GROMACS .gro file of C-alpha atoms in nm:
model
  423
    1MET     CA    1   0.000   0.000   0.000
    2MET     CA    2   0.303   0.226   0.047
    3ASN     CA    3   0.456   0.432  -0.228
    4ARG     CA    4   0.816   0.545  -0.277
    5LYS     CA    5   0.779   0.849  -0.054
    6LYS     CA    6   0.702   0.857   0.315
    7ARG     CA    7   0.367   1.034   0.330
    8ILE     CA    8   0.228   1.214   0.635
    9ALA     CA    9  -0.148   1.260   0.606
   10VAL     CA   10  -0.303   1.542   0.807
   11ILE     CA   11  -0.679   1.510   0.847
   12GLY     CA   12  -0.856   1.842   0.894
   13GLY     CA   13  -0.778   2.185   0.752
   14GLY     CA   14  -0.856   2.393   1.059
   15ALA     CA   15  -0.622   2.567   1.302
   16ALA     CA   16  -0.451   2.249   1.420
   17GLY     CA   17  -0.439   2.083   1.079
   18LEU     CA   18  -0.292   2.385   0.902
   19MET     CA   19  -0.025   2.427   1.169
   20ALA     CA   20   0.061   2.057   1.166
   21ALA     CA   21   0.083   2.036   0.788
   22ALA     CA   22   0.294   2.349   0.748
   23TYR     CA   23   0.541   2.252   1.020
   24ALA     CA   24   0.568   1.889   0.911
   25ALA     CA   25   0.641   2.001   0.556
   26GLU     CA   26   0.892   2.259   0.677
   27LEU     CA   27   1.078   1.999   0.886
   28SER     CA   28   1.082   1.739   0.610
   29CYS     CA   29   1.161   1.988   0.333
   30ALA     CA   30   0.855   1.862   0.150
   31GLY     CA   31   0.840   1.964  -0.212
   32MET     CA   32   1.221   1.985  -0.244
   33GLU     CA   33   1.404   1.762  -0.486
   34GLY     CA   34   1.538   1.458  -0.307
   35SER     CA   35   1.302   1.473  -0.013
   36ASP     CA   36   1.169   1.133   0.089
   37THR     CA   37   0.869   1.279   0.275
   38GLU     CA   38   0.554   1.448   0.152
   39VAL     CA   39   0.270   1.603   0.348
   40LEU     CA   40  -0.091   1.566   0.240
   41LEU     CA   41  -0.357   1.785   0.402
   42ILE     CA   42  -0.709   1.646   0.363
   43GLU     CA   43  -1.008   1.875   0.424
   44GLN     CA   44  -1.370   1.789   0.355
   45ASN     CA   45  -1.482   2.152   0.303
   46ASP     CA   46  -1.422   2.341  -0.018
   47ARG     CA   47  -1.184   2.577   0.161
   48MET     CA   48  -0.948   2.565   0.456
   49GLY     CA   49  -1.009   2.714   0.800
   50LYS     CA   50  -1.386   2.750   0.772
   51LYS     CA   51  -1.437   2.754   1.150
   52LEU     CA   52  -1.121   2.956   1.211
   53ARG     CA   53  -1.258   3.229   0.987
   54ILE     CA   54  -1.549   3.295   1.224
   55THR     CA   55  -1.369   3.272   1.558
   56GLY     CA   56  -1.366   3.579   1.780
   57LYS     CA   57  -1.659   3.730   1.588
   58GLY     CA   58  -1.446   3.706   1.276
   59ARG     CA   59  -1.146   3.872   1.442
   60CYS     CA   60  -0.960   3.555   1.551
   61ASN     CA   61  -0.815   3.565   1.902
   62VAL     CA   62  -0.502   3.366   1.812
   63THR     CA   63  -0.347   3.336   2.158
   64ASN     CA   64  -0.307   3.495   2.498
   65ASP     CA   65   0.007   3.688   2.591
   66CYS     CA   66   0.066   3.514   2.923
   67ASP     CA   67   0.320   3.278   3.079
   68ARG     CA   68   0.279   2.902   3.112
   69ASP     CA   69   0.139   2.898   3.465
   70GLU     CA   70  -0.126   3.157   3.387
   71PHE     CA   71  -0.208   2.974   3.067
   72LEU     CA   72  -0.258   2.642   3.242
   73SER     CA   73  -0.478   2.806   3.506
   74ASN     CA   74  -0.718   2.881   3.220
   75VAL     CA   75  -0.738   2.517   3.113
   76PRO     CA   76  -0.991   2.336   3.335
   77THR     CA   77  -0.963   1.999   3.157
   78ASN     CA   78  -0.636   1.802   3.164
   79PRO     CA   79  -0.395   2.098   3.190
   80ARG     CA   80  -0.095   1.880   3.287
   81PHE     CA   81  -0.121   1.701   2.955
   82LEU     CA   82  -0.009   2.024   2.785
   83TYR     CA   83   0.329   2.074   2.954
   84ALA     CA   84   0.534   1.924   2.671
   85ALA     CA   85   0.325   2.083   2.397
   86LEU     CA   86   0.363   2.430   2.549
   87ALA     CA   87   0.736   2.373   2.601
   88ASP     CA   88   0.760   2.291   2.231
   89PHE     CA   89   0.549   2.585   2.107
   90ASP     CA   90   0.417   2.843   2.353
   91THR     CA   91   0.224   3.169   2.329
   92GLN     CA   92   0.531   3.372   2.239
   93ASP     CA   93   0.613   3.125   1.962
   94THR     CA   94   0.261   3.170   1.824
   95LYS     CA   95   0.300   3.548   1.820
   96ALA     CA   96   0.636   3.523   1.646
   97TYR     CA   97   0.499   3.268   1.399
   98PHE     CA   98   0.222   3.492   1.269
   99GLU     CA   99   0.436   3.804   1.271
  100ASN     CA  100   0.690   3.617   1.058
  101LEU     CA  101   0.409   3.515   0.823
  102GLY     CA  102   0.336   3.883   0.769
  103VAL     CA  103   0.036   3.918   1.001
  104PRO     CA  104   0.092   4.203   1.251
  105LEU     CA  105  -0.065   4.136   1.590
  106LYS     CA  106  -0.199   4.347   1.877
  107THR     CA  107  -0.279   4.273   2.241
  108GLU     CA  108  -0.607   4.382   2.395
  109ARG     CA  109  -0.782   4.357   2.733
  110GLY     CA  110  -0.722   4.031   2.912
  111LYS     CA  111  -0.396   3.980   2.715
  112ARG     CA  112  -0.598   3.864   2.416
  113VAL     CA  113  -0.396   3.870   2.094
  114PHE     CA  114  -0.561   3.956   1.760
  115PRO     CA  115  -0.442   4.043   1.410
  116VAL     CA  116  -0.412   4.421   1.374
  117SER     CA  117  -0.651   4.399   1.080
  118ASP     CA  118  -0.921   4.238   1.299
  119LYS     CA  119  -0.968   3.989   1.015
  120ALA     CA  120  -0.962   3.617   1.090
  121GLY     CA  121  -0.922   3.559   0.718
  122ASP     CA  122  -0.573   3.707   0.736
  123ILE     CA  123  -0.473   3.434   0.981
  124VAL     CA  124  -0.621   3.159   0.765
  125GLU     CA  125  -0.468   3.286   0.442
  126ALA     CA  126  -0.127   3.321   0.605
  127MET     CA  127  -0.140   2.960   0.726
  128VAL     CA  128  -0.257   2.830   0.388
  129ARG     CA  129   0.021   3.026   0.221
  130ALA     CA  130   0.275   2.879   0.463
  131CYS     CA  131   0.153   2.531   0.371
  132ARG     CA  132   0.183   2.598   0.000
  133GLU     CA  133   0.530   2.747   0.030
  134ALA     CA  134   0.646   2.443   0.229
  135GLY     CA  135   0.517   2.207  -0.038
  136VAL     CA  136   0.205   2.069   0.131
  137GLN     CA  137  -0.033   1.891  -0.105
  138PHE     CA  138  -0.404   1.963  -0.062
  139MET     CA  139  -0.691   1.724  -0.111
  140GLN     CA  140  -1.064   1.780  -0.067
  141GLY     CA  141  -1.263   1.486   0.062
  142ARG     CA  142  -1.402   1.314   0.369
  143VAL     CA  143  -1.183   1.060   0.544
  144THR     CA  144  -1.396   0.754   0.615
  145ALA     CA  145  -1.130   0.534   0.772
  146ILE     CA  146  -0.774   0.527   0.901
  147HIS     CA  147  -0.600   0.200   0.808
  148ALA     CA  148  -0.361   0.021   1.041
  149GLU     CA  149  -0.146  -0.289   0.991
  150ASP     CA  150   0.044  -0.470   1.265
  151GLY     CA  151  -0.047  -0.201   1.516
  152ALA     CA  152   0.075   0.091   1.305
  153VAL     CA  153  -0.084   0.338   1.065
  154SER     CA  154  -0.069   0.235   0.699
  155GLY     CA  155  -0.303   0.477   0.524
  156VAL     CA  156  -0.639   0.648   0.504
  157ARG     CA  157  -0.952   0.609   0.300
  158VAL     CA  158  -1.089   0.927   0.142
  159GLY     CA  159  -1.435   0.855   0.012
  160ASN     CA  160  -1.380   0.520  -0.162
  161LYS     CA  161  -1.012   0.577  -0.235
  162ASP     CA  162  -0.731   0.426  -0.028
  163ILE     CA  163  -0.420   0.639   0.017
  164ALA     CA  164  -0.097   0.508   0.166
  165ALA     CA  165   0.046   0.698   0.461
  166TYR     CA  166   0.341   0.641   0.691
  167ALA     CA  167   0.188   0.861   0.962
  168VAL     CA  168  -0.146   1.030   1.025
  169ILE     CA  169  -0.219   1.345   1.225
  170LEU     CA  170  -0.586   1.359   1.322
  171ALA     CA  171  -0.694   1.724   1.361
  172THR     CA  172  -1.064   1.720   1.281
  173GLY     CA  173  -1.185   1.935   1.570
  174GLY     CA  174  -1.477   1.858   1.799
  175CYS     CA  175  -1.847   1.863   1.719
  176SER     CA  176  -1.937   2.227   1.778
  177TYR     CA  177  -2.038   2.436   1.475
  178PRO     CA  178  -2.092   2.123   1.258
  179VAL     CA  179  -2.171   2.337   0.952
  180THR     CA  180  -1.801   2.429   0.948
  181GLY     CA  181  -1.700   2.064   0.929
  182SER     CA  182  -1.652   1.993   1.301
  183ASP     CA  183  -1.907   1.714   1.301
  184GLY     CA  184  -1.741   1.459   1.530
  185ASN     CA  185  -1.593   1.249   1.250
  186GLY     CA  186  -1.256   1.242   1.424
  187TYR     CA  187  -1.410   1.073   1.726
  188ARG     CA  188  -1.552   0.798   1.507
  189LEU     CA  189  -1.222   0.744   1.327
  190ALA     CA  190  -1.031   0.719   1.655
  191GLU     CA  191  -1.291   0.497   1.820
  192ARG     CA  192  -1.268   0.243   1.539
  193LEU     CA  193  -0.898   0.214   1.616
  194GLY     CA  194  -0.965   0.137   1.981
  195HIS     CA  195  -0.961   0.481   2.140
  196THR     CA  196  -1.200   0.584   2.415
  197ILE     CA  197  -1.409   0.897   2.365
  198VAL     CA  198  -1.498   1.109   2.666
  199THR     CA  199  -1.860   1.208   2.602
  200PRO     CA  200  -1.861   1.540   2.413
  201ARG     CA  201  -2.040   1.828   2.585
  202PRO     CA  202  -2.079   2.194   2.495
  203SER     CA  203  -1.841   2.451   2.644
  204LEU     CA  204  -1.834   2.825   2.583
  205VAL     CA  205  -2.203   2.807   2.501
  206PRO     CA  206  -2.518   3.021   2.541
  207LEU     CA  207  -2.740   2.939   2.840
  208VAL     CA  208  -3.110   2.861   2.858
  209CYS     CA  209  -3.275   3.033   3.156
  210GLU     CA  210  -3.596   2.972   3.347
  211GLY     CA  211  -3.889   3.210   3.353
  212ASP     CA  212  -3.980   3.478   3.102
  213LEU     CA  213  -3.745   3.758   3.213
  214CYS     CA  214  -3.496   3.697   2.930
  215ARG     CA  215  -3.768   3.656   2.669
  216ARG     CA  216  -3.920   3.990   2.771
  217MET     CA  217  -3.580   4.156   2.723
  218MET     CA  218  -3.503   3.964   2.403
  219GLY     CA  219  -3.266   4.156   2.177
  220LEU     CA  220  -3.130   4.375   2.456
  221SER     CA  221  -2.751   4.396   2.433
  222LEU     CA  222  -2.566   4.515   2.741
  223ARG     CA  223  -2.211   4.648   2.744
  224ASN     CA  224  -1.977   4.696   3.038
  225VAL     CA  225  -2.195   4.512   3.288
  226ARG     CA  226  -2.065   4.299   3.573
  227LEU     CA  227  -2.167   3.934   3.590
  228ARG     CA  228  -2.135   3.715   3.896
  229VAL     CA  229  -2.218   3.345   3.884
  230MET     CA  230  -2.322   3.215   4.224
  231HIS     CA  231  -2.345   2.852   4.332
  232LEU     CA  232  -2.649   2.874   4.555
  233GLY     CA  233  -2.591   2.551   4.742
  234LYS     CA  234  -2.239   2.650   4.843
  235ASN     CA  235  -2.307   3.026   4.852
  236THR     CA  236  -1.987   3.085   4.654
  237CYS     CA  237  -1.903   3.292   4.348
  238VAL     CA  238  -1.761   3.065   4.076
  239TYR     CA  239  -1.708   3.336   3.813
  240GLU     CA  240  -1.703   3.715   3.794
  241ASP     CA  241  -1.611   3.952   3.514
  242PHE     CA  242  -1.709   4.262   3.315
  243GLY     CA  243  -1.818   4.252   2.954
  244GLU     CA  244  -2.095   4.223   2.700
  245MET     CA  245  -2.404   4.003   2.698
  246LEU     CA  246  -2.729   3.964   2.509
  247PHE     CA  247  -3.078   3.855   2.613
  248THR     CA  248  -3.254   3.613   2.378
  249HIS     CA  249  -3.586   3.428   2.358
  250TYR     CA  250  -3.430   3.127   2.535
  251GLY     CA  251  -3.193   3.295   2.782
  252VAL     CA  252  -2.858   3.471   2.754
  253THR     CA  253  -2.553   3.473   2.530
  254GLY     CA  254  -2.262   3.700   2.438
  255PRO     CA  255  -1.890   3.697   2.531
  256LEU     CA  256  -1.950   3.732   2.904
  257ILE     CA  257  -2.198   3.444   2.911
  258LEU     CA  258  -1.985   3.216   2.695
  259SER     CA  259  -1.693   3.264   2.932
  260ALA     CA  260  -1.915   3.203   3.234
  261SER     CA  261  -2.054   2.880   3.087
  262ALA     CA  262  -1.711   2.714   3.103
  263HIS     CA  263  -1.717   2.757   3.481
  264ILE     CA  264  -2.057   2.587   3.528
  265PRO     CA  265  -2.037   2.250   3.350
  266ASP     CA  266  -2.312   2.111   3.575
  267VAL     CA  267  -2.557   2.390   3.495
  268GLU     CA  268  -2.841   2.137   3.469
  269SER     CA  269  -2.822   2.094   3.847
  270GLY     CA  270  -3.018   2.418   3.884
  271GLN     CA  271  -2.780   2.531   4.156
  272TYR     CA  272  -2.657   2.845   3.981
  273GLU     CA  273  -2.774   3.204   3.961
  274LEU     CA  274  -2.652   3.477   3.728
  275GLN     CA  275  -2.634   3.814   3.902
  276ILE     CA  276  -2.607   4.108   3.662
  277ASP     CA  277  -2.497   4.450   3.783
  278LEU     CA  278  -2.643   4.695   3.531
  279LYS     CA  279  -2.447   4.993   3.670
  280PRO     CA  280  -2.107   4.860   3.784
  281ALA     CA  281  -1.936   5.198   3.733
  282LEU     CA  282  -2.140   5.345   4.022
  283ASP     CA  283  -2.104   5.250   4.388
  284ASP     CA  284  -2.419   5.216   4.599
  285ALA     CA  285  -2.420   5.578   4.709
  286GLU     CA  286  -2.364   5.705   4.355
  287LEU     CA  287  -2.637   5.480   4.217
  288ASP     CA  288  -2.885   5.602   4.478
  289ALA     CA  289  -2.792   5.964   4.401
  290ARG     CA  290  -2.847   5.896   4.032
  291ILE     CA  291  -3.192   5.746   4.096
  292LEU     CA  292  -3.284   6.035   4.329
  293SER     CA  293  -3.176   6.286   4.064
  294ASP     CA  294  -3.401   6.120   3.803
  295PHE     CA  295  -3.690   6.106   4.051
  296LYS     CA  296  -3.659   6.479   4.114
  297LYS     CA  297  -3.646   6.542   3.742
  298TYR     CA  298  -3.961   6.338   3.679
  299ALA     CA  299  -4.135   6.394   4.013
  300ASN     CA  300  -4.482   6.427   3.861
  301ARG     CA  301  -4.461   6.127   3.628
  302ASP     CA  302  -4.573   5.771   3.685
  303PHE     CA  303  -4.288   5.553   3.812
  304ILE     CA  304  -4.281   5.344   3.491
  305ASN     CA  305  -4.222   5.663   3.289
  306SER     CA  306  -3.935   5.788   3.501
  307LEU     CA  307  -3.670   5.527   3.418
  308GLY     CA  308  -3.587   5.612   3.056
  309ASP     CA  309  -3.266   5.795   3.145
  310LEU     CA  310  -3.150   5.518   3.374
  311LEU     CA  311  -3.228   5.195   3.192
  312PRO     CA  312  -3.252   5.058   2.837
  313LEU     CA  313  -3.610   5.055   2.710
  314LYS     CA  314  -3.649   4.676   2.716
  315ALA     CA  315  -3.529   4.656   3.076
  316ILE     CA  316  -3.768   4.917   3.219
  317GLU     CA  317  -4.081   4.707   3.271
  318PRO     CA  318  -3.904   4.396   3.408
  319VAL     CA  319  -3.687   4.599   3.647
  320ALA     CA  320  -3.986   4.806   3.761
  321GLU     CA  321  -4.183   4.490   3.837
  322LEU     CA  322  -3.897   4.332   4.029
  323SER     CA  323  -3.861   4.644   4.241
  324GLY     CA  324  -4.211   4.587   4.376
  325ILE     CA  325  -4.316   4.947   4.309
  326ASP     CA  326  -4.655   5.005   4.148
  327PRO     CA  327  -4.571   5.119   3.793
  328ARG     CA  328  -4.850   5.382   3.806
  329ARG     CA  329  -4.740   5.534   4.135
  330LYS     CA  330  -4.637   5.897   4.107
  331VAL     CA  331  -4.264   5.932   4.152
  332ASN     CA  332  -4.305   6.197   4.423
  333THR     CA  333  -4.481   5.939   4.646
  334ILE     CA  334  -4.204   5.678   4.633
  335SER     CA  335  -4.032   5.624   4.966
  336ARG     CA  336  -3.661   5.603   5.041
  337GLU     CA  337  -3.694   5.230   5.110
  338GLU     CA  338  -3.867   5.175   4.777
  339ARG     CA  339  -3.598   5.372   4.600
  340HIS     CA  340  -3.337   5.148   4.762
  341ALA     CA  341  -3.532   4.841   4.648
  342LEU     CA  342  -3.508   4.968   4.290
  343GLY     CA  343  -3.136   5.020   4.331
  344ALA     CA  344  -3.097   4.665   4.461
  345VAL     CA  345  -3.261   4.523   4.146
  346ILE     CA  346  -3.039   4.735   3.921
  347ARG     CA  347  -2.735   4.625   4.117
  348CYS     CA  348  -2.832   4.257   4.107
  349LEU     CA  349  -3.066   4.143   3.831
  350ARG     CA  350  -3.108   3.770   3.896
  351VAL     CA  351  -3.142   3.504   3.625
  352ARG     CA  352  -3.143   3.126   3.673
  353PRO     CA  353  -2.970   2.917   3.402
  354ILE     CA  354  -3.106   2.564   3.367
  355ARG     CA  355  -2.918   2.409   3.075
  356PRO     CA  356  -2.675   2.489   2.794
  357ARG     CA  357  -2.785   2.538   2.436
  358PRO     CA  358  -2.712   2.246   2.198
  359ILE     CA  359  -2.351   2.152   2.135
  360ALA     CA  360  -2.387   2.269   1.774
  361GLU     CA  361  -2.402   2.625   1.912
  362ALA     CA  362  -2.096   2.587   2.137
  363ILE     CA  363  -1.766   2.748   2.048
  364VAL     CA  364  -1.567   2.462   2.200
  365THR     CA  365  -1.632   2.095   2.265
  366LYS     CA  366  -1.559   1.959   2.613
  367GLY     CA  367  -1.468   1.591   2.588
  368GLY     CA  368  -1.311   1.396   2.304
  369ILE     CA  369  -1.028   1.144   2.272
  370ASN     CA  370  -0.915   1.034   2.617
  371VAL     CA  371  -0.572   1.190   2.673
  372LYS     CA  372  -0.469   0.893   2.892
  373GLU     CA  373  -0.442   0.704   2.565
  374VAL     CA  374  -0.209   0.963   2.409
  375ASN     CA  375   0.160   1.024   2.481
  376PRO     CA  376   0.178   1.389   2.597
  377LYS     CA  377   0.544   1.415   2.494
  378THR     CA  378   0.470   1.331   2.130
  379MET     CA  379   0.089   1.344   2.078
  380GLU     CA  380   0.116   0.987   1.949
  381SER     CA  381  -0.152   0.729   2.015
  382LYS     CA  382  -0.063   0.464   2.271
  383THR     CA  383  -0.290   0.227   2.080
  384VAL     CA  384  -0.175   0.269   1.719
  385SER     CA  385   0.181   0.364   1.626
  386ARG     CA  386   0.238   0.669   1.403
  387LEU     CA  387  -0.113   0.800   1.471
  388TYR     CA  388  -0.100   1.150   1.621
  389PHE     CA  389  -0.365   1.386   1.752
  390ALA     CA  390  -0.391   1.765   1.761
  391GLY     CA  391  -0.641   2.026   1.870
  392GLU     CA  392  -1.002   2.004   1.980
  393VAL     CA  393  -1.041   1.637   1.890
  394LEU     CA  394  -0.862   1.569   2.220
  395ASP     CA  395  -1.029   1.596   2.561
  396LEU     CA  396  -0.885   1.942   2.621
  397ASP     CA  397  -1.072   2.270   2.657
  398ALA     CA  398  -1.006   2.613   2.803
  399TYR     CA  399  -1.174   2.940   2.884
  400THR     CA  400  -1.210   3.219   2.631
  401GLY     CA  401  -0.918   3.448   2.562
  402GLY     CA  402  -0.713   3.273   2.294
  403PHE     CA  403  -0.634   2.965   2.502
  404ASN     CA  404  -0.819   2.710   2.288
  405LEU     CA  405  -0.649   2.817   1.967
  406GLN     CA  406  -0.313   2.806   2.143
  407ILE     CA  407  -0.387   2.448   2.249
  408ALA     CA  408  -0.455   2.368   1.884
  409PHE     CA  409  -0.130   2.528   1.769
  410SER     CA  410   0.085   2.375   2.043
  411THR     CA  411  -0.045   2.019   2.010
  412ALA     CA  412  -0.026   2.040   1.630
  413HIS     CA  413   0.332   2.166   1.635
  414LEU     CA  414   0.440   1.883   1.863
  415ALA     CA  415   0.246   1.622   1.664
  416ALA     CA  416   0.412   1.739   1.342
  417ARG     CA  417   0.760   1.728   1.493
  418SER     CA  418   0.697   1.378   1.626
  419ALA     CA  419   0.549   1.251   1.299
  420VAL     CA  420   0.849   1.371   1.098
  421TRP     CA  421   1.124   1.279   1.339
  422GLY     CA  422   0.956   0.970   1.480
  423GLU     CA  423   1.008   1.075   1.842
   0.00000   0.00000   0.00000
């Protein structure tokens, strides 16, 4: 089944696959006369990096400008597995890599690193160009099987065609955003070769909430609010941050909510409460003074008609109801205690999440190939020789901020080095 050249087949043309293919080709001098190795990148979509092009709202948060310890503190699932991969290719290496490919980068709040252009397409095109310049061969098609003989990889089947391969790097992603090609095929391919799959679950995902509060505020986008996630049973805060969020017909979404979701994997337990501070820039005294000022301004109006300067239109009725003040009361009859009750609602708007949205809507998949069955120093399968894994197909996931893409780049870089050098 083998041909004259030693072929490395990379399955998946996303972040991990593009990195793995480019680096493997670079190490093996693929495409140069006399080289005994060639790299084949197989992607089922009609173009590379389909999911990568929409990450970070199309801006592509490529990494996080932090050290190893801070990085690993943002990886809730199997962080120790990443020591060797990060030693091989860390956040600073990622920054240098894209700068050298001609993509200037910038660092924003939370040490998030983006292309200066704010265009994810620039990242994808730079990686595709790096593959081409290194001599990577491209093939469109769906891999339906990975062949193995005597406990080692021998090739792949693309559609109905068998292709010989000395080594295979599986970088098919998880099963979030299936329209981009991340449809769980990598799990099936690995499982057929004896690997265990940790049940995939959504992470970095919108949340469904109980009651009709969110539906009534559907379409309301909030910026610069503070979110606290409380575990009611333990009376502890499991997550707190500032940012943007959006109310929908089912619950809540937006960057702040997606980040929070990673901290509440057991959201179905019903033990959590989202507490939204609508005016985090004001302390309690300043907020009360602001409300009092508006009440003086609209002293002769009904209470419900006095909140337009203080709150977004869609939040007025729900907040007024939660305050317990009769919406048709004249403002000049509202007591100090009632005013404080209004302030308390604005300071802490409570929403109860009950489940995540479907995994197809998640940014990242939690779960995947059990890392206990993978050598962390090489990314090689412990079950099948010369089979390597990279990226989201593994049971690795992190919080938002560029950490998940860095995991993809680091594991891919190490997998490529191991595949070429046989480490």
